[in-house]
Coordinates of C-alpha atoms in Angstrom, one line a residue:
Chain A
X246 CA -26.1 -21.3 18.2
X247 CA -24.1 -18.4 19.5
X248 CA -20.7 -19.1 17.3
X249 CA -23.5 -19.3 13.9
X250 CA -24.6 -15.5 15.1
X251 CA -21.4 -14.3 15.9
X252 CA -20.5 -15.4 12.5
X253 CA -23.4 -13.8 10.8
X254 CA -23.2 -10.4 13.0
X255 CA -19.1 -10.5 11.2
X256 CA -19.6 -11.7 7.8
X257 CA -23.0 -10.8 6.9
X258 CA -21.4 -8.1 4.3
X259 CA -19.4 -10.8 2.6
X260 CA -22.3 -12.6 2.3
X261 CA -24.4 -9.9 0.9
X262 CA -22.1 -9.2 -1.6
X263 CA -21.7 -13.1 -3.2
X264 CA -25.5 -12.9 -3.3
X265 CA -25.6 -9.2 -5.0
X266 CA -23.3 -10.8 -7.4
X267 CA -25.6 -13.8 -7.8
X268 CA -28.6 -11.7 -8.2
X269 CA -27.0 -9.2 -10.9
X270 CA -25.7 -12.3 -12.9
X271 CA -29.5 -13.6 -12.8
X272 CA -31.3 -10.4 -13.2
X273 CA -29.5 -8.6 -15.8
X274 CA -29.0 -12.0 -18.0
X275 CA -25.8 -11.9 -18.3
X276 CA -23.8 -14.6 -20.6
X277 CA -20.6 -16.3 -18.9
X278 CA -18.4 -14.5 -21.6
X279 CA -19.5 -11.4 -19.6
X280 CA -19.5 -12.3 -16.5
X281 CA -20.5 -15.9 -14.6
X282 CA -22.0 -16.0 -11.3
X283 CA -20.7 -17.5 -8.4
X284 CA -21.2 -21.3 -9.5
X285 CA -19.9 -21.9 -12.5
X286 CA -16.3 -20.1 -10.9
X287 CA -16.6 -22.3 -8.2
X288 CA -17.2 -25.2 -10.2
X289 CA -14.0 -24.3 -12.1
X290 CA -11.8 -24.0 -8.8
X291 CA -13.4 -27.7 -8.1
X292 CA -12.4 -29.3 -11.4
X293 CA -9.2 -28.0 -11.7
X294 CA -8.2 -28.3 -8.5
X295 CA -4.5 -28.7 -9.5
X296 CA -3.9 -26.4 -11.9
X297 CA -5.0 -23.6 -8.8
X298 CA -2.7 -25.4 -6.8
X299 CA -0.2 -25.4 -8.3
X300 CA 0.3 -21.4 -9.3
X301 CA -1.4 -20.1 -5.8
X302 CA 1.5 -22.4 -4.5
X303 CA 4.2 -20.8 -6.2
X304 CA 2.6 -17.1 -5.7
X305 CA 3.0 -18.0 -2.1
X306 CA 6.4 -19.4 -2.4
X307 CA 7.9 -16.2 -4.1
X308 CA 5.8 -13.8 -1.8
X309 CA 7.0 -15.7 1.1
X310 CA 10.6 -15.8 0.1
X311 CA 10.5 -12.1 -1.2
X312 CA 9.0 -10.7 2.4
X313 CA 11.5 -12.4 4.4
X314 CA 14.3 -11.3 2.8
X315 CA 13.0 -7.5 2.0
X316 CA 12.0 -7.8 6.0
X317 CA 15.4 -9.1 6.9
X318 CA 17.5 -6.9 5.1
X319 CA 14.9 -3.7 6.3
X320 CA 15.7 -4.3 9.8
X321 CA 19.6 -5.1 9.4
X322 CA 19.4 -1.8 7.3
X323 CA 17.5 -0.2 10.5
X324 CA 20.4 -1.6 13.0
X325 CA 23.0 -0.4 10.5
X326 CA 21.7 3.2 10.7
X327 CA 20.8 2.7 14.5
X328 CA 24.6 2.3 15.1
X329 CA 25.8 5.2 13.1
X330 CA 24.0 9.1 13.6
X331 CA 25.4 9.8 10.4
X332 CA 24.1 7.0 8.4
X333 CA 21.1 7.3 10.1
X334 CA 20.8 11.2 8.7
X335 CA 21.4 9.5 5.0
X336 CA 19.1 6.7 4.9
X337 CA 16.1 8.0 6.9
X338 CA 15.3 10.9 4.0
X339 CA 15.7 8.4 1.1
X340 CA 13.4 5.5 2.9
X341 CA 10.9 8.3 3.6
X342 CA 11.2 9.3 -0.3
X343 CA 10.5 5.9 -1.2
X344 CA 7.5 5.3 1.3
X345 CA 5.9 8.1 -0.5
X346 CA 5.9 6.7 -3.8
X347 CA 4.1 4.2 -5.8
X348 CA 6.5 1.6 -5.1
X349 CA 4.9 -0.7 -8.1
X350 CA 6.0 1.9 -10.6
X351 CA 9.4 0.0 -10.1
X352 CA 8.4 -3.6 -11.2
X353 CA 8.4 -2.5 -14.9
X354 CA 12.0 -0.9 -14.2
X355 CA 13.2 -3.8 -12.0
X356 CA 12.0 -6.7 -14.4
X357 CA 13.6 -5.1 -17.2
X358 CA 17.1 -4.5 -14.7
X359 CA 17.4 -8.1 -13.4
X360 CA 14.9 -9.9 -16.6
X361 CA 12.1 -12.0 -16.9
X362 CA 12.3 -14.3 -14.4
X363 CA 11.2 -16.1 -10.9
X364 CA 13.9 -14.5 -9.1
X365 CA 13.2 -11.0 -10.5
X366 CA 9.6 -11.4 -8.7
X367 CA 11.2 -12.3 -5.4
X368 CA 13.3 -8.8 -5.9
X369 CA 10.7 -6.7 -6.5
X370 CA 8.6 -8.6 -3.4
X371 CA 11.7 -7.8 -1.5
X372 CA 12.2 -4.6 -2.3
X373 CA 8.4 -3.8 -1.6
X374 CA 9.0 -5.4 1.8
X375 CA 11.9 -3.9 2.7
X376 CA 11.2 -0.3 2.8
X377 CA 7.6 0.2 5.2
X378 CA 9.8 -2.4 7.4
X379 CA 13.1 -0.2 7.5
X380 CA 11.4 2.9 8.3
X381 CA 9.1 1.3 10.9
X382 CA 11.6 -0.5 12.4
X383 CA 14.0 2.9 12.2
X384 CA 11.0 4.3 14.3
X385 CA 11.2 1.3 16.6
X386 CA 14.7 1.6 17.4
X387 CA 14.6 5.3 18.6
X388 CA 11.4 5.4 20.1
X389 CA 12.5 3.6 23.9
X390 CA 10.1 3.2 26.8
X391 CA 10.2 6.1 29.0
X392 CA 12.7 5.7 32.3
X393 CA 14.3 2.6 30.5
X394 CA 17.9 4.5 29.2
X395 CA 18.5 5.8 32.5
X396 CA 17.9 2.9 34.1
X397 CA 20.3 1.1 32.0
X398 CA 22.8 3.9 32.4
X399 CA 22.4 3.1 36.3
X400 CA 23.3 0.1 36.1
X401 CA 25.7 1.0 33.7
X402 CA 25.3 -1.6 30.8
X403 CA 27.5 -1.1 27.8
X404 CA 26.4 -0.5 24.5
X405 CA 25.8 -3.9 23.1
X406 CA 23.9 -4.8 26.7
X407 CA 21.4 -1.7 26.1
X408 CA 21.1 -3.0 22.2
X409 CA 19.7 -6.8 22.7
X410 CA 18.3 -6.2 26.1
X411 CA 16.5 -2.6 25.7
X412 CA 16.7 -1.5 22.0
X413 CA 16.1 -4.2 20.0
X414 CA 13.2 -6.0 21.9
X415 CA 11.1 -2.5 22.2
X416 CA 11.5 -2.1 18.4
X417 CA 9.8 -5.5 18.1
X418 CA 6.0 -4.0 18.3
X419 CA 6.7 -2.2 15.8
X420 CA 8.4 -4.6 13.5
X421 CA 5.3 -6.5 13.8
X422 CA 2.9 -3.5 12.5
X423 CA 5.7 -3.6 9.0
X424 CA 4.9 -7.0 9.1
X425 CA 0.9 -6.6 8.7
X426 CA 1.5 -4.2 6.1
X427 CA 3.6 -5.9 4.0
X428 CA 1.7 -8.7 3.6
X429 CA -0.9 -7.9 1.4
X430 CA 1.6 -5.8 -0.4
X431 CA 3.9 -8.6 -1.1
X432 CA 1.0 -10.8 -2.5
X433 CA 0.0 -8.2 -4.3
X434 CA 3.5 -7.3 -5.8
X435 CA 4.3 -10.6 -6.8
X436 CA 0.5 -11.0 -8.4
X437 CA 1.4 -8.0 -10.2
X438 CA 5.0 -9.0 -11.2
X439 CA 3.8 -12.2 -13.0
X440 CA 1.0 -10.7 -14.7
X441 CA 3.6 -7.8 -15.7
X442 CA 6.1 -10.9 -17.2
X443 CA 3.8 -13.7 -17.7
X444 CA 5.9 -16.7 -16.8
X445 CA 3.8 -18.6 -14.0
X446 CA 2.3 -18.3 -10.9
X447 CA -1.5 -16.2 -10.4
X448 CA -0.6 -13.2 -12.0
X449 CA 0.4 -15.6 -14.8
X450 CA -2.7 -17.6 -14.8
X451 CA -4.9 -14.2 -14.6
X452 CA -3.4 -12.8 -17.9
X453 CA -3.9 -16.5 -19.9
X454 CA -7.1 -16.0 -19.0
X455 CA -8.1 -12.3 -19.8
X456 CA -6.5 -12.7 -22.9
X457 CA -8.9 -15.6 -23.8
X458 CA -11.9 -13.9 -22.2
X459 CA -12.2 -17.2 -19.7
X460 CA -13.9 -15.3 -17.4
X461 CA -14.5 -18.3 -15.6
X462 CA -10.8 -18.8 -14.8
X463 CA -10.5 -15.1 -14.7
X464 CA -12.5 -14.9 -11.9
X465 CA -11.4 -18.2 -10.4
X466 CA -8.0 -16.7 -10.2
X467 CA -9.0 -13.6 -8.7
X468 CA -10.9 -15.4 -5.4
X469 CA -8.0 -18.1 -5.5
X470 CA -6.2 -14.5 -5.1
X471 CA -8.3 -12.7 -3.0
X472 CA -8.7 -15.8 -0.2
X473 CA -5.0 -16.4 -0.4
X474 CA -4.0 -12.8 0.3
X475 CA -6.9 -11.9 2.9
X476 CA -5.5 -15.4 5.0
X477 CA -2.7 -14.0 5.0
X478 CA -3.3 -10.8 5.9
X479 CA -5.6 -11.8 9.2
X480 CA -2.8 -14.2 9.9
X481 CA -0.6 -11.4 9.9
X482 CA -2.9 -9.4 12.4
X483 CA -3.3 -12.5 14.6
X484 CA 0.4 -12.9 14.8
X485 CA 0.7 -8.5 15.0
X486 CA -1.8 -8.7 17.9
X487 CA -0.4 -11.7 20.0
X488 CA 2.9 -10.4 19.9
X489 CA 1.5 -6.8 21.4
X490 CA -0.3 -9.0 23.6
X491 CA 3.0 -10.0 25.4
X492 CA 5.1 -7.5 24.8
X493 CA 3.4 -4.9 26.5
Chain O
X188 CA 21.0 30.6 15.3
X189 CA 17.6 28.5 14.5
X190 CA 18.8 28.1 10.8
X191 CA 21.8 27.0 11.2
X192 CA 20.8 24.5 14.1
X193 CA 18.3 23.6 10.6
X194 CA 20.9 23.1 8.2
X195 CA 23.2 20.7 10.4
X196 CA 20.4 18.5 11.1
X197 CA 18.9 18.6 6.9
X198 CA 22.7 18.2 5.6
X199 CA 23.3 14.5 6.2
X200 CA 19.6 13.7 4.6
X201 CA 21.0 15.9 1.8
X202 CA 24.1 14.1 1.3
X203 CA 21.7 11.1 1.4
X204 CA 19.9 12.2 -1.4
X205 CA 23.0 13.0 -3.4
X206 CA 25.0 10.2 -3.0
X207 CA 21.6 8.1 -3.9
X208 CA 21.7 10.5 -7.2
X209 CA 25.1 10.1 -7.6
X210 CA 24.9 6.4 -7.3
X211 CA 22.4 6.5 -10.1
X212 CA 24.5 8.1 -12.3
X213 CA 27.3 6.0 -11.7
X214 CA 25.4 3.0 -12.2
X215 CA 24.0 4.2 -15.5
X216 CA 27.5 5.8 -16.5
X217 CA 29.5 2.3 -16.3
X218 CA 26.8 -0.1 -17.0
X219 CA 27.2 -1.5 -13.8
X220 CA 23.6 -3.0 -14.1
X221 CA 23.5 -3.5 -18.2
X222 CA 22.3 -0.9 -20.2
X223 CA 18.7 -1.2 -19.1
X224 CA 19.7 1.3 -16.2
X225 CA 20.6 4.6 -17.7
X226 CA 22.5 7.1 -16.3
X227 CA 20.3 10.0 -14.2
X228 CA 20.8 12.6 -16.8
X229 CA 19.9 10.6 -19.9
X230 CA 16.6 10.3 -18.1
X231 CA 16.7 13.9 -17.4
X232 CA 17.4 15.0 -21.2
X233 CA 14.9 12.6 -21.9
X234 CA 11.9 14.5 -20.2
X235 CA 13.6 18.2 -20.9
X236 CA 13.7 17.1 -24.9
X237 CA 10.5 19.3 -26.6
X238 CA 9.7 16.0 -29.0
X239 CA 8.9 14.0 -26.2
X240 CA 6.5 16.7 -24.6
X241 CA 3.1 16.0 -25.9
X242 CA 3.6 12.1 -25.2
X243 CA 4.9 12.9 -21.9
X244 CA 2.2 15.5 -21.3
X245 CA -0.7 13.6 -22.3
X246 CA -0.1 10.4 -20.6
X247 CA 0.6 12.5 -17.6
X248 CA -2.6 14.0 -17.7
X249 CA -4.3 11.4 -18.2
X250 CA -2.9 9.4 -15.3
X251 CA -2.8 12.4 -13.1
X252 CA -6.9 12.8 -13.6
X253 CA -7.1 9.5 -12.9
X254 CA -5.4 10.1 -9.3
X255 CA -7.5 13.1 -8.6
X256 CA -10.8 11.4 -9.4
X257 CA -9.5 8.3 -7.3
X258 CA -8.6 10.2 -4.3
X259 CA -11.5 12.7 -4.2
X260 CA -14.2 10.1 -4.7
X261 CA -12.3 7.8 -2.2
X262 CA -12.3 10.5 0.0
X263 CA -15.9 10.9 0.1
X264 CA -17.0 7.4 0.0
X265 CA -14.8 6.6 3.0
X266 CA -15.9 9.7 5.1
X267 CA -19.7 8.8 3.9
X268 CA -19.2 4.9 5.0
X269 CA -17.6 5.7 8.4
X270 CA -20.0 8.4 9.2
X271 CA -22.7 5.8 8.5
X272 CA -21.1 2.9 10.3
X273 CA -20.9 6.0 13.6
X274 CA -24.9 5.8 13.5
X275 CA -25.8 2.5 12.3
X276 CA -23.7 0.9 14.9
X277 CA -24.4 -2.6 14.9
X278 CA -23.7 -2.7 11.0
X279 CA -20.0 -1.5 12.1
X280 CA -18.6 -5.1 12.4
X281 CA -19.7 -6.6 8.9
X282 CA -18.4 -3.2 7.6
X283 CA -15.5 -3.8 9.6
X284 CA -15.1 -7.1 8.5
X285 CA -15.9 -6.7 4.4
X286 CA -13.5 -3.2 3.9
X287 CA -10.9 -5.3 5.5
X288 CA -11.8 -7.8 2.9
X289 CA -11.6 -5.6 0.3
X290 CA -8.5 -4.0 1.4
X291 CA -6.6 -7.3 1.2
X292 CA -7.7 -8.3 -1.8
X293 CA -5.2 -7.4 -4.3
X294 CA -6.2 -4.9 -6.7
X295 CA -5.5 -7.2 -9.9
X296 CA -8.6 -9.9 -8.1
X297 CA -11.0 -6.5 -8.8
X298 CA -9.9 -6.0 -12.4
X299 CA -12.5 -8.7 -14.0
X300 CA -15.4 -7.2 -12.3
X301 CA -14.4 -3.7 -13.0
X302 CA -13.6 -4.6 -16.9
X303 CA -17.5 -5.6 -16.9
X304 CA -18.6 -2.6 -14.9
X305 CA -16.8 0.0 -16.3
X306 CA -15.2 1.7 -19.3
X307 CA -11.5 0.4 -19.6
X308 CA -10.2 4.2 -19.2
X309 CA -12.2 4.6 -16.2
X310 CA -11.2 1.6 -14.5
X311 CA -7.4 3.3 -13.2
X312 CA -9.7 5.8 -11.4
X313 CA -11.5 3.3 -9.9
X314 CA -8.9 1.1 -8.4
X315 CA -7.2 4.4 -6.7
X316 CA -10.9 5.0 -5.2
X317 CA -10.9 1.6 -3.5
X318 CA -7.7 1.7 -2.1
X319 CA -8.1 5.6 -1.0
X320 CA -11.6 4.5 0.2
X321 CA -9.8 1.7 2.7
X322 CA -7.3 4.8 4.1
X323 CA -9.8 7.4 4.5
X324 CA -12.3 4.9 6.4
X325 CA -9.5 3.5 8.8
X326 CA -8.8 6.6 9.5
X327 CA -12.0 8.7 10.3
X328 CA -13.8 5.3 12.1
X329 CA -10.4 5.4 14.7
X330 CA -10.7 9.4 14.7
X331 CA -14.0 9.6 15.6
X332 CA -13.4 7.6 18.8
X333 CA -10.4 9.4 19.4
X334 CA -13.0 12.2 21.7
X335 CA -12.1 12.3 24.7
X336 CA -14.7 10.8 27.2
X337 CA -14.5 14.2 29.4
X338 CA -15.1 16.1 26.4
X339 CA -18.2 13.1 25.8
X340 CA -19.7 13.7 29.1
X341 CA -20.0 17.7 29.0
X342 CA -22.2 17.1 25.7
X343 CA -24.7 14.5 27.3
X344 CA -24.9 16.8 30.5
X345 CA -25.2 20.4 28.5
X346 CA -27.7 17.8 26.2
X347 CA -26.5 18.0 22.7
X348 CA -28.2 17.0 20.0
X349 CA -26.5 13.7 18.3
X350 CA -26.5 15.8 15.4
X351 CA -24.5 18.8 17.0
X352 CA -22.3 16.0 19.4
X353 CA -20.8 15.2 15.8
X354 CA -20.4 18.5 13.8
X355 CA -18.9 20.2 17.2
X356 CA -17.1 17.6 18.8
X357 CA -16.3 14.0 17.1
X358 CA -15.8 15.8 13.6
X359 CA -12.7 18.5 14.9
X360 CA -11.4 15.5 17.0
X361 CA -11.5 13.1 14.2
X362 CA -9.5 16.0 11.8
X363 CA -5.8 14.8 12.3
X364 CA -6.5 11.4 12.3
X365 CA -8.2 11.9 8.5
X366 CA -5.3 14.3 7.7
X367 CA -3.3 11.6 8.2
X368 CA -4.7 9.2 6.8
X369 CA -5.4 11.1 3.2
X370 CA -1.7 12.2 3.5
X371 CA -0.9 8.3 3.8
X372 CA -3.4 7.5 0.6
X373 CA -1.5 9.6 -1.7
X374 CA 1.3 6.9 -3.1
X375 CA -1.5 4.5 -2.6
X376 CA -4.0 6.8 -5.0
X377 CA -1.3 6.7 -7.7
X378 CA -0.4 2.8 -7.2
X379 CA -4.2 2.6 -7.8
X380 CA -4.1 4.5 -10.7
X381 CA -0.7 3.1 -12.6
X382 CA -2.1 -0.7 -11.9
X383 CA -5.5 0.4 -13.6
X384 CA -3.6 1.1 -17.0
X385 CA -2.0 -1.9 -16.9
X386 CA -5.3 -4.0 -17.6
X387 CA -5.7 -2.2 -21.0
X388 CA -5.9 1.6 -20.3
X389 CA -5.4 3.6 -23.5
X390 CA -3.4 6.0 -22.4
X391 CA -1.6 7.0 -19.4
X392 CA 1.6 7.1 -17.6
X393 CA 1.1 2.9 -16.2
X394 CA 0.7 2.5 -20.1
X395 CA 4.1 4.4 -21.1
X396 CA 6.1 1.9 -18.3
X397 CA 4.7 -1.1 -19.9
X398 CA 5.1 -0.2 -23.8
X399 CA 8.7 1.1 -22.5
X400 CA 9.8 -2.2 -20.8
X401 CA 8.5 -4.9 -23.7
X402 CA 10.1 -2.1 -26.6
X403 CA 13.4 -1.9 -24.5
X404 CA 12.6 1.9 -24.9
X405 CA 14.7 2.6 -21.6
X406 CA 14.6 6.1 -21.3
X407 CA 10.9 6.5 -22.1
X408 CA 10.6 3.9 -19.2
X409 CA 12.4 5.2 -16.9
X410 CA 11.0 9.5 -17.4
X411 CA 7.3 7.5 -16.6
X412 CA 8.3 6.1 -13.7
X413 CA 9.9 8.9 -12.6
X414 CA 7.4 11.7 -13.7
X415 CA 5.1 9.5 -11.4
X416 CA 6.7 9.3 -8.4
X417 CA 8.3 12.7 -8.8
X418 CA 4.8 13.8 -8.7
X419 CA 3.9 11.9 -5.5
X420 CA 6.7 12.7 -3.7
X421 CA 5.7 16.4 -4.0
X422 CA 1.7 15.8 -3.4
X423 CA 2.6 13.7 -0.2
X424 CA 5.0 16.6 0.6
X425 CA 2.0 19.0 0.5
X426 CA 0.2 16.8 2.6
X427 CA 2.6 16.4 5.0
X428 CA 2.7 20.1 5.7
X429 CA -1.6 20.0 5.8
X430 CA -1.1 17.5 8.2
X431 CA 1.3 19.6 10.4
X432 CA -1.2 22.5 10.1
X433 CA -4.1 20.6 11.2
X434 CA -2.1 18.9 14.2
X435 CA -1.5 22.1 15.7
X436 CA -5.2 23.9 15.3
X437 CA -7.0 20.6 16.0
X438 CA -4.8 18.0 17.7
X439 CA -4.8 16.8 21.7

């Protein structure tokens, strides 16, 4: 009984708003060319269970790759400029130039760069990625628990030594707060990428179905979207969270 | 002796930012990346050429309104929600629970429902408001539980109103954190914005990128993209030095 009213007390909102939508769809009459209510999207999602599949699939796939190399390369970026004070003066200016800017402003420039195609969207998911996680981790690498470098000094541990044992694991926190934010981002990015080039994928499947006015798959696509990207995204926290949990 | 201590520690960020520039150029120069990269100052004569002016102009202000509505009215929704959430208490988790929701939602799953509710030219402003919105209410929720529980007790014992707890205390402790947070929703209030015009804005600068990269029109392209992020660079610049401002009147 308790887990059904924790669950309420959390996601009472959520619930509220499927039946507002429910209760607007009903009340104001609205046709399914306008805008269908909960059912007949869900009833969509149900019958073509394959065709969502198979697109939300490859929007993972492509986000997925896309993060891990844009998260890669931001931390080897992060070490690079960790190792040298000049470097480090460089980059830190241009990743703070670029984590102040709409970094989707640069899909249109990068799929017309590398063209339209599957590995274009991993780029742009990279690149996406890879700043937040280079300046975070930047942050990480500088930012050392207090006492910790004269300790090591003590005890007189050479350079490499202080870097795996001290530098690197007290950046990791905040490697994992990048990770949380990119998330969504890269979803999103990617979503956006394949609706920009209309090849495959959600984005893909969302612009088919605009153009048609299926607002049926329309808004299928958008809650196939939506649940993908907020999984995700709380998986993200989970892992954010645990991580903290032990590390501190 | 200050200044010059200044200028050692600015220089290698401003060799940074040259050799990126320089890079550019090169890039552009010997088609290095095909000729859909063009060099810095094509782009450059591009937006400095008087034909191009009223294009440029009036998809600028058109995006640009876009931005300002998005961030004021996601300013005030978010401050209005957490403020809410501060004495409705118990609604705070399902709050909690849908703005996160919302926030990781990506803004394309919104379009459909905003193409019904809205205007197509007002939907840009819209999408900036809900991803402003998300910032603004992270930020004042965390802020105004950032009063410190000394601070807490001295207003129960002197026997402040709740009304006067929260204009003299919560509300000045809560300041940086919002600063901060507003500075932070300023590329977001533009991403906002641009992805709005791509659903079928009329005008704007989102609108110029995506004409620009099906007509191969490069340089047009390019000036959009950079007349946006020019202009967020500086607004988050601005911000940056609010934030610093309030830091030092209000912060711990």
């Amino acid at each position: 009984m308790t887990g059904i009213r924790r669950f309420f007390a959390r996601n009472w909102s959520i619930l509220a708003v499927i039946a507002a939508w429910q209760a607007w769809v009903t009340i104001a009459e609205l046709n399914s060319i306008v805008l269908p209510g909960p059912l007949p999207v869900a009833r969509d999602i149900a019958t073509n269970p394959g065709l969502y599949l198979a697109n939300a699939a490859q929007t993972l796939a492509v986000s997925a790759s896309g993060l891990v190399i844009g998260f890669a390369l931001g931390i080897l970026v992060a070490v690079l400029a960790w190792c040298s004070r000049l470097l480090s003066g460089m980059l830190t200016p241009i990743g703070l130039i670029f984590s102040s800017i709409p970094i989707v402003a640069l899909i249109p420039i990068l799929a017309r760069i590398l063209g339209y195609d599957i590995s274009t969207v991993v780029a742009i998911v990279a690149v996406s990625a890879f700043f937040p996680t280079f300046v975070f981790a930047g942050a990480g690498l500088n930012d050392l628990p207090r006492g910790a470098p004269d300790l090591f000094a003590v005890f007189g541990a050479s350079r490499i030594q202080r870097f795996y044992r001290l530098v690197l694991p007290s950046a990791v926190p905040n490697m994992m707060i990048a990770l949380r934010l990119i998330v969504p981002e890269s979803v999103l990015a990617a979503i956006l990428a394949e609706f920009l080039m209309g090849r495959s994928g959600l984005g893909f499947l969302f612009r088919e179905a605009t153009g048609r006015f299926a607002m049926e798959r329309a808004l299928g696509t958008s809650l196939v979207a939506a649940v993908t990207a907020i999984i995700c995204f709380f998986l993200a926290q989970r892992a954010e969270r645990a991580v903290k949990a032990r590390w501190s | 002796m200050r200044f010059a201590r200044k200028a050692s520690h600015a220089l290698p960020g401003l060799l940074g930012v040259v050799a990126f520039l320089g890079a550019w150029q090169l890039i552009g120069v010997y088609r290095l990346a095909g000729f859909t990269w063009p060099p810095l100052t094509t782009v450059i004569a591009y937006l400095a050429d008087p034909a191009h002016h009223t294009l440029l102009a009036r998809a600028a202000a058109a995006s640009f309104s876009s931005v300002g509505i998005g961030y004021g009215l996601g300013l005030l929704i978010g401050l209005a929600i957490a403020m809410l959430v501060r004495i409705i208490r118990p609604a705070r988790e399902g709050i909690d629970q849908l703005v996160a929701v919302i926030h990781a939602t990506p803004a394309i799953a919104l379009a459909p429902v905003f193409m019904v509710i809205l205007p197509r030219d007002a939907i840009p402003a819209a999408i900036s408001a809900l991803a402003v919105f998300y910032l603004v209410y992270v930020a004042t929720t965390s802020g105004l539980e950032s009063a410190h529980r000394a601070h807490q007790d001295l207003f129960s014992v002197l026997g402040a109103s709740p009304f006067s707890r929260f204009a003299r205390l919560e509300l000045p402790a809560a300041l940086p954190s919002i600063v901060s947070g507003l500075k932070l929703a300023v590329p977001v209030a533009f991403m906002g914005a641009i992805v709005g015009e791509w659903f079928g804005a009329s005008r704007g600068l989102g609108l110029l990128m995506i004409s620009g990269m099906q007509n191969f029109q490069i340089p047009m392209l390019w000036s959009a993209v950079l007349l946006a992020t020019l202009t967020s660079l500086v607004a988050y610049g601005l911000m940056g030095l609010a934030e610093r401002g309030v830091q030092q009147r209000y912060g711990q």
